[in-house]
Each structure stands twice: as structure tokens, then as C-alpha cells.
CSV table of C-alpha atoms and ligand atoms in Angstrom, one decimal:
chain,number,residue,atom,x,y,z
A,1,UNK,CA,5.2,-15.4,6.0
A,2,UNK,CA,2.4,-15.5,3.2
A,3,UNK,CA,1.8,-12.1,1.7
A,4,UNK,CA,-1.1,-10.6,0.0
A,5,UNK,CA,-1.1,-7.4,-1.6
A,6,UNK,CA,-4.0,-4.7,-2.7
A,7,UNK,CA,-3.7,-2.1,-4.7
A,8,UNK,CA,-5.8,0.4,-7.1
A,9,UNK,CA,-3.6,1.5,-10.0
A,10,UNK,CA,-0.4,1.4,-11.1
A,11,UNK,CA,1.2,-1.4,-8.8
A,12,UNK,CA,4.8,-0.2,-8.7
A,13,UNK,CA,4.9,-1.1,-5.0
A,14,UNK,CA,3.5,-4.3,-5.8
A,15,UNK,CA,6.1,-4.6,-8.2
A,16,UNK,CA,8.9,-3.4,-6.0
A,17,UNK,CA,7.9,-6.0,-3.7
A,18,UNK,CA,7.5,-8.8,-6.2
A,19,UNK,CA,10.9,-7.8,-7.7
A,20,UNK,CA,12.8,-7.8,-4.1
A,21,UNK,CA,11.5,-11.3,-3.4
A,22,UNK,CA,12.8,-12.5,-7.1
A,23,UNK,CA,16.0,-11.1,-5.7
A,24,UNK,CA,16.0,-12.9,-2.5
A,25,UNK,CA,15.5,-9.6,-0.3
A,26,UNK,CA,12.1,-10.1,1.1
A,27,UNK,CA,13.2,-11.9,4.1
A,28,UNK,CA,11.1,-14.7,5.1
A,29,UNK,CA,8.0,-13.1,3.3
A,30,UNK,CA,6.8,-14.8,0.2
A,31,UNK,CA,3.8,-12.9,-2.1
A,32,UNK,CA,0.8,-15.5,-2.8
A,33,UNK,CA,-1.6,-13.0,-4.6
A,34,UNK,CA,-2.4,-9.8,-5.6
A,35,UNK,CA,-6.0,-8.1,-5.5
A,36,UNK,CA,-7.4,-5.0,-6.7
A,37,UNK,CA,-10.8,-3.4,-7.0
A,38,UNK,CA,-10.2,-1.7,-10.3
A,39,UNK,CA,-11.1,-4.1,-13.4
A,40,UNK,CA,-8.6,-1.8,-15.5
A,41,UNK,CA,-5.9,-1.8,-12.8
A,42,UNK,CA,-2.3,-1.7,-14.9
A,43,UNK,CA,-1.2,-3.8,-11.5
A,44,UNK,CA,-3.0,-6.9,-13.2
A,45,UNK,CA,-0.3,-7.3,-15.4
A,46,UNK,CA,2.2,-8.1,-13.0
A,47,UNK,CA,0.5,-11.5,-12.2
A,48,UNK,CA,1.6,-13.2,-15.4
A,49,UNK,CA,5.2,-11.2,-15.3
A,50,UNK,CA,5.7,-12.8,-11.6
A,51,UNK,CA,3.8,-15.8,-11.7
A,52,UNK,CA,1.5,-14.8,-8.8
A,53,UNK,CA,-1.9,-14.8,-9.2
A,54,UNK,CA,-3.5,-11.5,-9.8
A,55,UNK,CA,-7.6,-10.9,-9.3
A,56,UNK,CA,-9.9,-8.2,-9.7
A,57,UNK,CA,-12.5,-8.2,-7.0
A,58,UNK,CA,-15.8,-6.5,-7.2
A,59,UNK,CA,-16.0,-3.6,-4.4
A,60,UNK,CA,-19.4,-2.6,-5.3
A,61,UNK,CA,-21.7,-0.9,-4.1
A,62,UNK,CA,-19.6,1.9,-3.0
A,63,UNK,CA,-17.2,4.3,-4.4
A,64,UNK,CA,-14.5,5.0,-1.7
A,65,UNK,CA,-14.6,2.6,1.1
A,66,UNK,CA,-15.1,-0.9,1.4
A,67,UNK,CA,-18.2,-2.0,2.9
A,68,UNK,CA,-21.3,-4.2,2.3
A,69,UNK,CA,-20.8,-6.6,-0.3
A,70,UNK,CA,-17.8,-5.5,-1.9
A,71,UNK,CA,-16.1,-5.9,1.3
A,72,UNK,CA,-17.5,-9.6,1.7
A,73,UNK,CA,-15.9,-10.6,-1.6
A,74,UNK,CA,-12.6,-9.1,-0.6
A,75,UNK,CA,-13.0,-10.8,2.7
A,76,UNK,CA,-13.6,-14.2,1.3
A,77,UNK,CA,-10.7,-13.3,-1.5
A,78,UNK,CA,-8.4,-12.8,0.9
A,79,UNK,CA,-8.9,-15.2,3.6
A,80,UNK,CA,-8.3,-17.5,1.0
A,81,UNK,CA,-5.1,-16.9,0.4
A,82,UNK,CA,-4.6,-17.7,4.1
A,83,UNK,CA,-2.4,-14.1,4.5
A,84,UNK,CA,-0.2,-13.9,7.5
A,85,UNK,CA,0.4,-10.1,6.3
A,86,UNK,CA,-1.9,-8.0,4.1
A,87,UNK,CA,0.1,-5.1,2.3
A,88,UNK,CA,-2.0,-2.1,1.2
A,89,UNK,CA,-0.1,-0.7,-1.5
A,90,UNK,CA,-1.8,2.1,-3.3
A,91,UNK,CA,-5.5,0.7,-2.1
A,92,UNK,CA,-7.7,3.9,-2.3
A,93,UNK,CA,-10.3,3.0,-0.1
A,94,UNK,CA,-11.4,3.0,3.5
A,95,UNK,CA,-11.2,0.0,5.3
A,96,UNK,CA,-13.9,-0.7,7.7
A,97,UNK,CA,-14.4,-2.5,10.6
A,98,UNK,CA,-15.4,-5.7,9.0
A,99,UNK,CA,-11.9,-6.3,7.0
A,100,UNK,CA,-10.1,-5.1,9.7
A,101,UNK,CA,-11.3,-7.5,12.1
A,102,UNK,CA,-10.9,-10.1,9.6
A,103,UNK,CA,-7.1,-9.5,9.2
A,104,UNK,CA,-6.9,-8.1,13.0
A,105,UNK,CA,-3.0,-6.7,13.6
A,106,UNK,CA,-2.2,-8.0,10.1
A,107,UNK,CA,-3.0,-5.5,7.8
A,108,UNK,CA,-0.4,-2.6,7.0
A,109,UNK,CA,-0.5,0.3,4.8
A,110,UNK,CA,1.7,2.7,2.5
A,111,UNK,CA,1.2,6.4,2.7
A,112,UNK,CA,3.4,9.0,0.3
A,113,UNK,CA,4.1,11.4,3.4
A,114,UNK,CA,5.6,11.6,6.4
A,115,UNK,CA,2.6,10.8,9.1
A,116,UNK,CA,1.2,12.2,10.8
A,117,UNK,CA,1.6,15.2,8.7
A,118,UNK,CA,-0.4,15.0,5.5
A,119,UNK,CA,-2.8,11.9,5.8
A,120,UNK,CA,-5.6,11.3,3.4
A,121,UNK,CA,-5.8,11.8,-0.3
A,122,UNK,CA,-2.6,13.4,-2.4
A,123,UNK,CA,0.1,13.3,0.4
A,124,UNK,CA,2.6,14.1,-2.1
A,125,UNK,CA,0.6,17.3,-3.3
A,126,UNK,CA,-0.6,18.2,0.0
A,127,UNK,CA,3.0,18.1,1.4
A,128,UNK,CA,4.5,20.1,-1.8
A,129,UNK,CA,2.0,22.7,-1.6
A,130,UNK,CA,2.1,23.4,2.1
A,131,UNK,CA,6.2,24.6,1.4
A,132,UNK,CA,7.7,21.7,3.5
A,133,UNK,CA,11.6,21.0,2.9
A,134,UNK,CA,11.3,17.3,4.0
A,135,UNK,CA,8.9,14.9,3.6
A,136,UNK,CA,8.8,10.8,2.5
A,137,UNK,CA,6.6,8.0,3.0
A,138,UNK,CA,5.5,5.8,6.1
A,139,UNK,CA,4.7,2.3,6.5
A,140,UNK,CA,2.0,1.6,9.4
A,141,UNK,CA,-0.4,-0.4,10.9
A,142,UNK,CA,-3.9,-0.1,9.9
A,143,UNK,CA,-6.7,0.8,12.2
A,144,UNK,CA,-10.2,2.4,11.9
A,145,UNK,CA,-8.3,5.8,12.0
A,146,UNK,CA,-7.4,6.8,8.3
A,147,UNK,CA,-3.7,6.7,8.5
A,148,UNK,CA,-3.7,6.8,12.1
A,149,UNK,CA,-2.3,3.6,13.3
A,150,UNK,CA,1.0,2.7,14.5
A,151,UNK,CA,4.0,4.0,12.3
A,152,UNK,CA,6.2,1.2,11.2
A,153,UNK,CA,8.8,2.7,9.6
A,154,UNK,CA,9.6,5.9,7.4
A,155,UNK,CA,11.8,7.1,4.6
A,156,UNK,CA,12.8,10.8,4.3
A,157,UNK,CA,13.0,12.7,0.8
A,158,UNK,CA,14.3,16.2,1.2
A,159,UNK,CA,12.5,19.1,-1.5
A,160,UNK,CA,14.9,20.8,-3.4
A,161,UNK,CA,14.4,24.5,-4.5
A,162,UNK,CA,14.1,23.6,-8.1
A,163,UNK,CA,11.6,20.5,-7.5
A,164,UNK,CA,8.1,20.4,-9.0
A,165,UNK,CA,5.6,18.3,-7.9
A,166,UNK,CA,6.0,15.7,-10.7
A,167,UNK,CA,10.1,15.5,-9.6
A,168,UNK,CA,9.2,15.5,-6.0
A,169,UNK,CA,6.2,12.6,-6.6
A,170,UNK,CA,9.3,10.6,-8.2
A,171,UNK,CA,11.7,10.9,-5.4
A,172,UNK,CA,9.1,10.0,-3.3
A,173,UNK,CA,7.9,7.0,-5.3
A,174,UNK,CA,11.7,5.8,-5.2
A,175,UNK,CA,12.0,6.2,-1.6
A,176,UNK,CA,8.5,4.2,-1.3
A,177,UNK,CA,10.0,1.1,-3.8
A,178,UNK,CA,13.0,0.8,-1.4
A,179,UNK,CA,11.2,1.3,2.3
A,180,UNK,CA,8.2,-1.1,1.6
A,181,UNK,CA,10.2,-4.1,0.5
A,182,UNK,CA,12.5,-3.9,3.4
A,183,UNK,CA,9.9,-3.2,6.2
A,184,UNK,CA,8.2,-6.3,4.9
A,185,UNK,CA,11.5,-8.1,5.2
A,186,UNK,CA,11.9,-7.0,8.3
A,187,UNK,CA,8.6,-7.8,9.8
A,188,UNK,CA,8.9,-11.5,8.4
A,189,UNK,CA,11.9,-12.1,10.5
A,190,UNK,CA,10.3,-10.3,13.6
A,191,UNK,CA,12.7,-7.3,13.3
A,192,UNK,CA,10.2,-4.5,12.5
B,201,GAR,C1,1.8,5.1,-3.4
B,201,GAR,O1,2.1,6.5,-3.7
B,201,GAR,C2,1.1,5.1,-2.3
B,201,GAR,O2,2.0,5.7,-1.3
B,201,GAR,C3,-0.3,6.1,-2.3
B,201,GAR,O3,-0.6,5.3,-4.0
B,201,GAR,C4,0.6,5.3,-4.4
B,201,GAR,C5,0.1,4.0,-5.1
B,201,GAR,O4,1.7,3.5,-6.2
B,201,GAR,N1,-1.1,5.3,-1.5
B,201,GAR,C6,-2.0,6.5,-1.2
B,201,GAR,O5,-1.9,7.5,-1.2
B,201,GAR,C7,-2.8,5.7,0.1
B,201,GAR,N2,-3.9,6.9,0.9
B,201,GAR,P1,1.5,2.1,-7.1
B,201,GAR,O6,0.0,2.1,-7.3
B,201,GAR,O7,2.5,2.8,-8.3
B,201,GAR,O8,2.0,1.4,-6.2
């Protein structure tokens, strides 16, 4: 299963996926390319580290969504990598019908809360401020509804009395780093 990863920042989840593949823990999945919409994304450094092409694709003209010329550039770049699965791992743009239809049924997203609670931006902060005692992360199929597609798998994180936003974020990220590669591995063998 050819996997393409899209991200916008740190790339710690992309790194977890690449490390899982290196350790033989990604099932039949193989990461063939990374793409980012930010020229300065630290994630770009993963390319040379793991021997996978990592490329900035200009998302202009929009700031928070992928549409128009930027969307066309992303469709062309991702299509050229011939993905069976497109993984949004911290890709901070709303996906529109052009990209969705180009890879219909093949796009998954990682979200840092237990959906349907706390969709949108800052899922960890939203959960922390609301005072929930259990939060976590979700991998779901991407549809036109932001963070609203079918849930594939989730992991829970307990909010302890002494937790700060920072300590909670660390725990949610650790849960993500385990959940996302495991979900991709299961999808690759048809058991998710
Ligand atoms: C992750 O926590 C992911 O769940 C979140 O961005 C972070 C990316 O971290 N995604 C969203 O909030 C999407 N709405 P990373 O760049 O270190 O993988």
C-alpha cells in the first residue's frame, strides 16, 4: 500500500509512521512521499533522514483552505506519487471537493481529540478548557465535513488532576504516535 503523508509543521506523526515502517511495524504500507504546505516546515528534514522525498508544494492563494491553484498543485504532486492512502498528519488546511474527489475514499486524518467532541482547531486546548477527564485522539476518513468523516480508530488519554495544557498535549501526542502507525498498518492488511 503506497502511502503519501501531508503535514504542515513539526511532523512528529510523520516521523512516527516512518519509524514504524523502518521497524517493520507498518504492515504492508510503504511511505512513498511527504508533502507540506509550509516552506519552513521542520517536517521537511524527515526526507533525507528516512530516504523519502519530502517536498514543499505552494498552497497559494488561500491561507486556511486548499482550493484553486494551490489545490491543483497538490493534486498533481500527490497523484504523481500514485498513493493508495493519503494521510493528513497535522495538515492544517480544510480539504475541498477537488482534492477529495481526486483521492475519493483514500484520505484519512488524525485529530487530537475524541471526535465528535472538540472538532476544529486546538482540539487539545478545547478539551483541557472544558475540563473533560478523558480525551484522546482519532483517525477518521476525510469527507467534506471538517473532522466529520467516519471514525476508523481512537485512543484515550486520561486527564489527571495535576495536568497542565502542556502535560496533556504531551500525552495526546504520545497516543497519536502509537495510534496512527497502528491504524495505517491495520488498513494495509484490510483489518481496520
Ligand atoms: C497533531 O496533534 C494532529 O493531531 C494535529 O496537529 C498535530 C500535528 O503534529 N492536527 C490537527 O489539529 C488537525 N485539525 P505533528 O506535526 O507533530 O505531527
